[in-house]
mmCIF file of C-alpha atoms in Angstrom:
data_model
loop_
_atom_site.group_PDB
_atom_site.id
_atom_site.type_symbol
_atom_site.label_atom_id
_atom_site.label_comp_id
_atom_site.label_asym_id
_atom_site.label_seq_id
_atom_site.Cartn_x
_atom_site.Cartn_y
_atom_site.Cartn_z
ATOM 1 C CA MET A 1 101.467 72.345 84.806
ATOM 2 C CA LYS A 2 100.069 73.376 88.195
ATOM 3 C CA GLU A 3 99.875 77.133 88.782
ATOM 4 C CA PRO A 4 102.048 78.351 91.660
ATOM 5 C CA THR A 5 100.180 79.166 94.877
ATOM 6 C CA PRO A 6 99.784 82.919 95.315
ATOM 7 C CA HIS A 7 101.413 84.512 98.362
ATOM 8 C CA LEU A 8 98.528 86.464 99.897
ATOM 9 C CA PRO A 9 99.171 89.589 102.013
ATOM 10 C CA HIS A 10 96.525 88.382 104.480
ATOM 11 C CA ALA A 11 94.093 85.506 105.020
ATOM 12 C CA PRO A 12 90.764 85.630 103.210
ATOM 13 C CA LEU A 13 88.152 87.901 104.851
ATOM 14 C CA PRO A 14 84.821 86.100 104.533
ATOM 15 C CA ASP A 15 82.849 89.155 105.752
ATOM 16 C CA TYR A 16 83.695 90.778 102.428
ATOM 17 C CA TYR A 17 84.470 88.095 99.840
ATOM 18 C CA ARG A 18 84.493 84.283 99.404
ATOM 19 C CA ASP A 19 87.735 83.486 97.608
ATOM 20 C CA GLU A 20 90.630 85.171 95.785
ATOM 21 C CA ALA A 21 88.730 85.683 92.544
ATOM 22 C CA ASP A 22 85.942 87.242 94.527
ATOM 23 C CA HIS A 23 88.510 89.311 96.463
ATOM 24 C CA THR A 24 89.784 90.887 93.214
ATOM 25 C CA ARG A 25 86.242 91.775 92.159
ATOM 26 C CA TYR A 26 85.409 93.117 95.612
ATOM 27 C CA VAL A 27 88.417 95.408 95.830
ATOM 28 C CA ARG A 28 87.741 96.899 92.386
ATOM 29 C CA ARG A 29 84.020 97.382 93.114
ATOM 30 C CA ILE A 30 84.450 98.996 96.555
ATOM 31 C CA PHE A 31 87.049 101.420 95.317
ATOM 32 C CA ASP A 32 85.060 102.251 92.195
ATOM 33 C CA GLU A 33 81.961 102.976 94.253
ATOM 34 C CA THR A 34 83.670 105.077 96.901
ATOM 35 C CA ALA A 35 86.237 107.031 94.846
ATOM 36 C CA VAL A 36 84.231 110.243 95.012
ATOM 37 C CA ASP A 37 84.544 110.236 98.809
ATOM 38 C CA TYR A 38 88.073 108.951 99.236
ATOM 39 C CA ASP A 39 90.025 112.235 99.441
ATOM 40 C CA ARG A 40 87.472 113.884 101.748
ATOM 41 C CA ILE A 41 87.453 111.009 104.253
ATOM 42 C CA GLU A 42 91.263 110.629 104.113
ATOM 43 C CA ARG A 43 91.716 114.310 105.008
ATOM 44 C CA THR A 44 89.266 113.975 107.871
ATOM 45 C CA MET A 45 90.835 110.838 109.369
ATOM 46 C CA ALA A 46 94.435 112.117 108.978
ATOM 47 C CA PHE A 47 93.540 115.576 110.418
ATOM 48 C CA GLY A 48 95.089 117.188 107.367
ATOM 49 C CA SER A 49 98.575 115.778 107.924
ATOM 50 C CA GLY A 50 98.552 113.196 105.095
ATOM 51 C CA SER A 51 100.027 115.441 102.392
ATOM 52 C CA TRP A 52 102.964 116.591 104.499
ATOM 53 C CA TYR A 53 103.766 113.058 105.654
ATOM 54 C CA ARG A 54 103.658 111.605 102.111
ATOM 55 C CA ARG A 55 106.072 114.184 100.806
ATOM 56 C CA GLU A 56 108.493 113.611 103.669
ATOM 57 C CA ALA A 57 108.395 109.829 103.092
ATOM 58 C CA LEU A 58 109.105 110.249 99.370
ATOM 59 C CA VAL A 59 112.124 112.471 100.057
ATOM 60 C CA ARG A 60 113.401 110.059 102.744
ATOM 61 C CA ALA A 61 113.174 107.269 100.187
ATOM 62 C CA GLY A 62 115.387 109.148 97.702
ATOM 63 C CA LEU A 63 112.895 110.710 95.288
ATOM 64 C CA ALA A 64 114.634 113.583 93.497
ATOM 65 C CA ALA A 65 113.869 116.353 90.948
ATOM 66 C CA GLY A 66 113.700 115.030 87.417
ATOM 67 C CA ASP A 67 112.937 111.441 88.344
ATOM 68 C CA LYS A 68 110.617 109.264 86.302
ATOM 69 C CA VAL A 69 108.102 107.767 88.742
ATOM 70 C CA VAL A 70 105.665 104.840 88.455
ATOM 71 C CA ASP A 71 103.028 105.258 91.190
ATOM 72 C CA VAL A 72 101.347 101.874 91.602
ATOM 73 C CA GLY A 73 97.852 102.001 93.148
ATOM 74 C CA ILE A 74 97.668 105.711 92.418
ATOM 75 C CA GLY A 75 94.091 105.805 93.639
ATOM 76 C CA THR A 76 92.870 109.424 93.561
ATOM 77 C CA GLY A 77 96.437 110.748 93.334
ATOM 78 C CA LEU A 78 97.200 111.609 96.972
ATOM 79 C CA LEU A 79 100.783 110.270 96.881
ATOM 80 C CA ALA A 80 101.312 111.141 93.229
ATOM 81 C CA ARG A 81 100.500 114.821 93.936
ATOM 82 C CA GLN A 82 103.351 114.992 96.438
ATOM 83 C CA ALA A 83 105.675 113.110 94.061
ATOM 84 C CA CYS A 84 104.959 115.613 91.300
ATOM 85 C CA ALA A 85 105.883 118.450 93.642
ATOM 86 C CA VAL A 86 109.255 116.806 94.306
ATOM 87 C CA ILE A 87 110.178 115.774 90.763
ATOM 88 C CA GLY A 88 109.152 119.079 89.197
ATOM 89 C CA GLU A 89 108.544 119.910 85.584
ATOM 90 C CA GLN A 90 111.547 117.861 84.403
ATOM 91 C CA GLY A 91 110.223 114.710 86.034
ATOM 92 C CA ARG A 92 107.522 112.341 84.737
ATOM 93 C CA LEU A 93 104.861 110.339 86.551
ATOM 94 C CA ILE A 94 102.914 107.322 85.435
ATOM 95 C CA GLY A 95 99.995 106.279 87.616
ATOM 96 C CA VAL A 96 98.680 102.716 87.606
ATOM 97 C CA ASP A 97 95.459 101.491 89.289
ATOM 98 C CA PRO A 98 92.946 98.705 88.699
ATOM 99 C CA SER A 99 90.001 100.959 89.587
ATOM 100 C CA PRO A 100 88.582 103.134 86.770
ATOM 101 C CA GLY A 101 86.582 104.971 89.433
ATOM 102 C CA MET A 102 89.701 105.982 91.257
ATOM 103 C CA LEU A 103 91.557 106.939 88.071
ATOM 104 C CA ALA A 104 88.632 109.200 87.134
ATOM 105 C CA GLN A 105 89.254 111.220 90.305
ATOM 106 C CA VAL A 106 92.906 111.961 89.542
ATOM 107 C CA ASP A 107 93.359 115.635 88.733
ATOM 108 C CA LEU A 108 97.060 116.042 88.024
ATOM 109 C CA PRO A 109 97.910 117.710 84.656
ATOM 110 C CA GLY A 110 100.760 116.189 82.729
ATOM 111 C CA ILE A 111 100.783 112.705 84.225
ATOM 112 C CA GLU A 112 99.971 109.481 82.397
ATOM 113 C CA LEU A 113 97.345 107.095 83.726
ATOM 114 C CA ARG A 114 97.290 103.381 82.980
ATOM 115 C CA GLU A 115 94.751 100.815 84.193
ATOM 116 C CA GLY A 116 96.450 97.730 85.599
ATOM 117 C CA VAL A 117 97.357 95.650 88.648
ATOM 118 C CA ALA A 118 100.521 95.405 90.720
ATOM 119 C CA GLU A 119 101.055 91.771 89.687
ATOM 120 C CA ALA A 120 101.154 92.641 85.987
ATOM 121 C CA LEU A 121 102.172 96.247 85.544
ATOM 122 C CA PRO A 122 101.529 97.867 82.140
ATOM 123 C CA CYS A 123 105.093 99.212 82.131
ATOM 124 C CA ALA A 124 108.300 98.432 80.287
ATOM 125 C CA ASP A 125 111.362 96.902 81.867
ATOM 126 C CA GLY A 126 113.406 99.495 83.736
ATOM 127 C CA GLU A 127 110.886 102.214 82.928
ATOM 128 C CA ALA A 128 111.095 103.941 86.386
ATOM 129 C CA ASP A 129 113.804 105.681 88.389
ATOM 130 C CA PHE A 130 111.478 105.429 91.370
ATOM 131 C CA LEU A 131 108.421 103.279 92.096
ATOM 132 C CA SER A 132 105.938 104.102 94.858
ATOM 133 C CA PHE A 133 103.071 102.066 96.255
ATOM 134 C CA GLY A 134 100.977 103.859 98.809
ATOM 135 C CA TYR A 135 98.698 102.022 101.268
ATOM 136 C CA ALA A 136 97.659 99.340 98.807
ATOM 137 C CA PHE A 137 100.031 96.497 99.608
ATOM 138 C CA ARG A 138 97.276 94.800 101.616
ATOM 139 C CA HIS A 139 95.045 94.651 98.528
ATOM 140 C CA VAL A 140 97.304 92.732 96.121
ATOM 141 C CA SER A 141 96.531 89.158 95.179
ATOM 142 C CA ASP A 142 100.115 87.901 95.270
ATOM 143 C CA VAL A 143 102.888 89.571 97.288
ATOM 144 C CA GLU A 144 105.748 87.826 95.482
ATOM 145 C CA ALA A 145 104.384 88.518 91.991
ATOM 146 C CA ALA A 146 103.863 92.184 92.801
ATOM 147 C CA LEU A 147 107.375 92.621 94.138
ATOM 148 C CA ARG A 148 108.871 90.871 91.147
ATOM 149 C CA GLU A 149 107.002 93.312 88.928
ATOM 150 C CA PHE A 150 108.336 96.232 90.970
ATOM 151 C CA HIS A 151 111.841 94.885 90.474
ATOM 152 C CA ARG A 152 111.297 94.522 86.756
ATOM 153 C CA VAL A 153 109.897 98.008 86.240
ATOM 154 C CA VAL A 154 112.584 99.879 88.281
ATOM 155 C CA ARG A 155 115.862 100.477 86.438
ATOM 156 C CA PRO A 156 119.131 99.226 87.955
ATOM 157 C CA GLY A 157 119.976 101.695 90.747
ATOM 158 C CA GLY A 158 116.405 102.778 91.050
ATOM 159 C CA ARG A 159 114.478 103.007 94.281
ATOM 160 C CA VAL A 160 111.216 101.581 95.625
ATOM 161 C CA LEU A 161 108.974 102.951 98.378
ATOM 162 C CA ILE A 162 106.071 100.976 99.859
ATOM 163 C CA LEU A 163 103.919 102.856 102.370
ATOM 164 C CA GLU A 164 101.690 100.899 104.697
ATOM 165 C CA ILE A 165 99.971 101.104 108.028
ATOM 166 C CA SER A 166 101.194 98.506 110.503
ATOM 167 C CA GLN A 167 99.844 97.440 113.831
ATOM 168 C CA PRO A 168 101.627 99.038 116.814
ATOM 169 C CA SER A 169 103.731 96.788 119.053
ATOM 170 C CA SER A 170 101.885 97.820 122.195
ATOM 171 C CA GLY A 171 98.605 96.019 122.943
ATOM 172 C CA PHE A 172 97.021 99.218 124.253
ATOM 173 C CA SER A 173 98.045 101.191 121.136
ATOM 174 C CA ARG A 174 96.672 98.395 118.912
ATOM 175 C CA ALA A 175 93.365 98.528 120.742
ATOM 176 C CA MET A 176 93.151 102.304 120.421
ATOM 177 C CA LEU A 177 94.031 102.232 116.694
ATOM 178 C CA LYS A 178 91.498 99.484 116.112
ATOM 179 C CA PHE A 179 88.803 101.455 117.857
ATOM 180 C CA TYR A 180 89.639 104.512 115.819
ATOM 181 C CA MET A 181 89.832 102.790 112.479
ATOM 182 C CA ARG A 182 87.013 100.302 112.964
ATOM 183 C CA ARG A 183 84.529 102.579 114.799
ATOM 184 C CA ILE A 184 85.356 106.254 114.532
ATOM 185 C CA VAL A 185 86.499 106.476 110.889
ATOM 186 C CA PRO A 186 83.468 104.547 109.540
ATOM 187 C CA THR A 187 81.229 106.825 111.545
ATOM 188 C CA LEU A 188 82.930 109.846 110.091
ATOM 189 C CA ALA A 189 82.596 108.289 106.664
ATOM 190 C CA ARG A 190 78.830 107.965 107.071
ATOM 191 C CA VAL A 191 78.609 111.622 107.978
ATOM 192 C CA VAL A 192 80.718 113.158 105.163
ATOM 193 C CA ALA A 193 80.334 110.525 102.395
ATOM 194 C CA ARG A 194 78.123 110.612 99.358
ATOM 195 C CA ALA A 195 78.647 106.934 98.378
ATOM 196 C CA ARG A 196 76.798 104.311 100.398
ATOM 197 C CA GLY A 197 79.810 101.955 100.578
ATOM 198 C CA SER A 198 82.355 104.404 102.096
ATOM 199 C CA ALA A 199 81.814 103.264 105.701
ATOM 200 C CA GLU A 200 82.264 99.661 104.586
ATOM 201 C CA LEU A 201 85.478 100.589 102.820
ATOM 202 C CA TRP A 202 87.042 101.967 105.922
ATOM 203 C CA ARG A 203 86.046 99.000 108.043
ATOM 204 C CA PHE A 204 87.634 96.772 105.375
ATOM 205 C CA TYR A 205 90.664 99.022 105.557
ATOM 206 C CA TRP A 206 91.219 98.197 109.213
ATOM 207 C CA ASP A 207 90.484 94.479 108.803
ATOM 208 C CA THR A 208 93.208 94.195 106.153
ATOM 209 C CA ILE A 209 95.635 96.005 108.432
ATOM 210 C CA GLU A 210 94.880 93.651 111.289
ATOM 211 C CA SER A 211 95.256 90.552 109.107
ATOM 212 C CA CYS A 212 98.293 91.611 107.074
ATOM 213 C CA ILE A 213 101.526 89.648 107.171
ATOM 214 C CA PRO A 214 104.033 91.145 109.631
ATOM 215 C CA PRO A 215 106.728 93.652 108.526
ATOM 216 C CA GLU A 216 109.475 91.038 108.765
ATOM 217 C CA GLN A 217 107.807 88.914 106.103
ATOM 218 C CA ILE A 218 107.410 91.936 103.816
ATOM 219 C CA LEU A 219 111.132 92.735 104.141
ATOM 220 C CA GLN A 220 112.044 89.119 103.398
ATOM 221 C CA ALA A 221 109.763 89.068 100.347
ATOM 222 C CA MET A 222 111.433 92.228 99.003
ATOM 223 C CA GLU A 223 114.851 90.576 99.372
ATOM 224 C CA ARG A 224 113.598 87.442 97.564
ATOM 225 C CA ALA A 225 112.380 89.631 94.732
ATOM 226 C CA GLY A 226 115.988 90.739 94.241
ATOM 227 C CA PHE A 227 116.089 94.100 96.030
ATOM 228 C CA VAL A 228 118.975 95.270 98.088
ATOM 229 C CA GLN A 229 119.291 97.847 100.875
ATOM 230 C CA VAL A 230 115.925 96.704 102.100
ATOM 231 C CA GLN A 231 114.851 98.730 105.118
ATOM 232 C CA ARG A 232 111.804 99.658 107.141
ATOM 233 C CA HIS A 233 111.361 103.066 108.791
ATOM 234 C CA THR A 234 108.330 103.833 110.990
ATOM 235 C CA GLU A 235 106.656 107.060 112.069
ATOM 236 C CA LEU A 236 104.442 107.166 115.188
ATOM 237 C CA GLY A 237 104.749 103.404 115.448
ATOM 238 C CA ILE A 238 102.148 102.734 112.723
ATOM 239 C CA PHE A 239 103.297 104.327 109.469
ATOM 240 C CA SER A 240 105.727 101.876 107.800
ATOM 241 C CA GLU A 241 107.992 102.923 104.965
ATOM 242 C CA TYR A 242 109.637 99.992 103.179
ATOM 243 C CA THR A 243 112.491 101.127 100.975
ATOM 244 C CA ALA A 244 114.921 99.268 98.694
ATOM 245 C CA SER A 245 117.063 99.588 95.600
ATOM 246 C CA ARG A 246 117.424 97.412 92.488
ATOM 247 C CA PRO A 247 121.068 96.434 92.058
#
């Protein structure tokens, strides 16, 4: 039987990889190689505001003390650190990421780390009260498969938060953001980074933002996956918070 066609979050980017199999290898490699620099560059490009914003987004999405969280694409733990502060000692957090290099940089006592991808989460059905996915939606290989997995892993009544960077509606704002992300951030990365590929990672970061499917299609895909109360909230016109519940 013919395999279903994957629903990609963006068109292939030949400057970085040839096909979807190569895409998966590329994403793992570039994040493995640059994990040691990721937090430092993120703090520089966000001017120190990233931690505050992440916590506010989690609270807006309904994260509460004592919740059991699955943080998909945990990376170095930037979003997970804020989630742990909200859920407290009575909560529990499981971090999932395909990059061993990123997982090795996570320094959060008491959490559980599992290597895996969004399209096939190493989690039981209904294991989470709350599932978060921070700034990694653009890197999945199949949007529909990932969202179905999110629906499976969240318990009935549980909540989902997907954080992403979206292009501004204004042409001028898009041009300014592109200049900042495509030129300024890679330059900063070359200055503060230890890993050779860090500047490339942040160019790739923008190119995936520019090519990503529009917010309306993301909302529709979440509804097709079975979620309800699907909404999008934006901050500063570029920070998108997609939230939903499992009925």
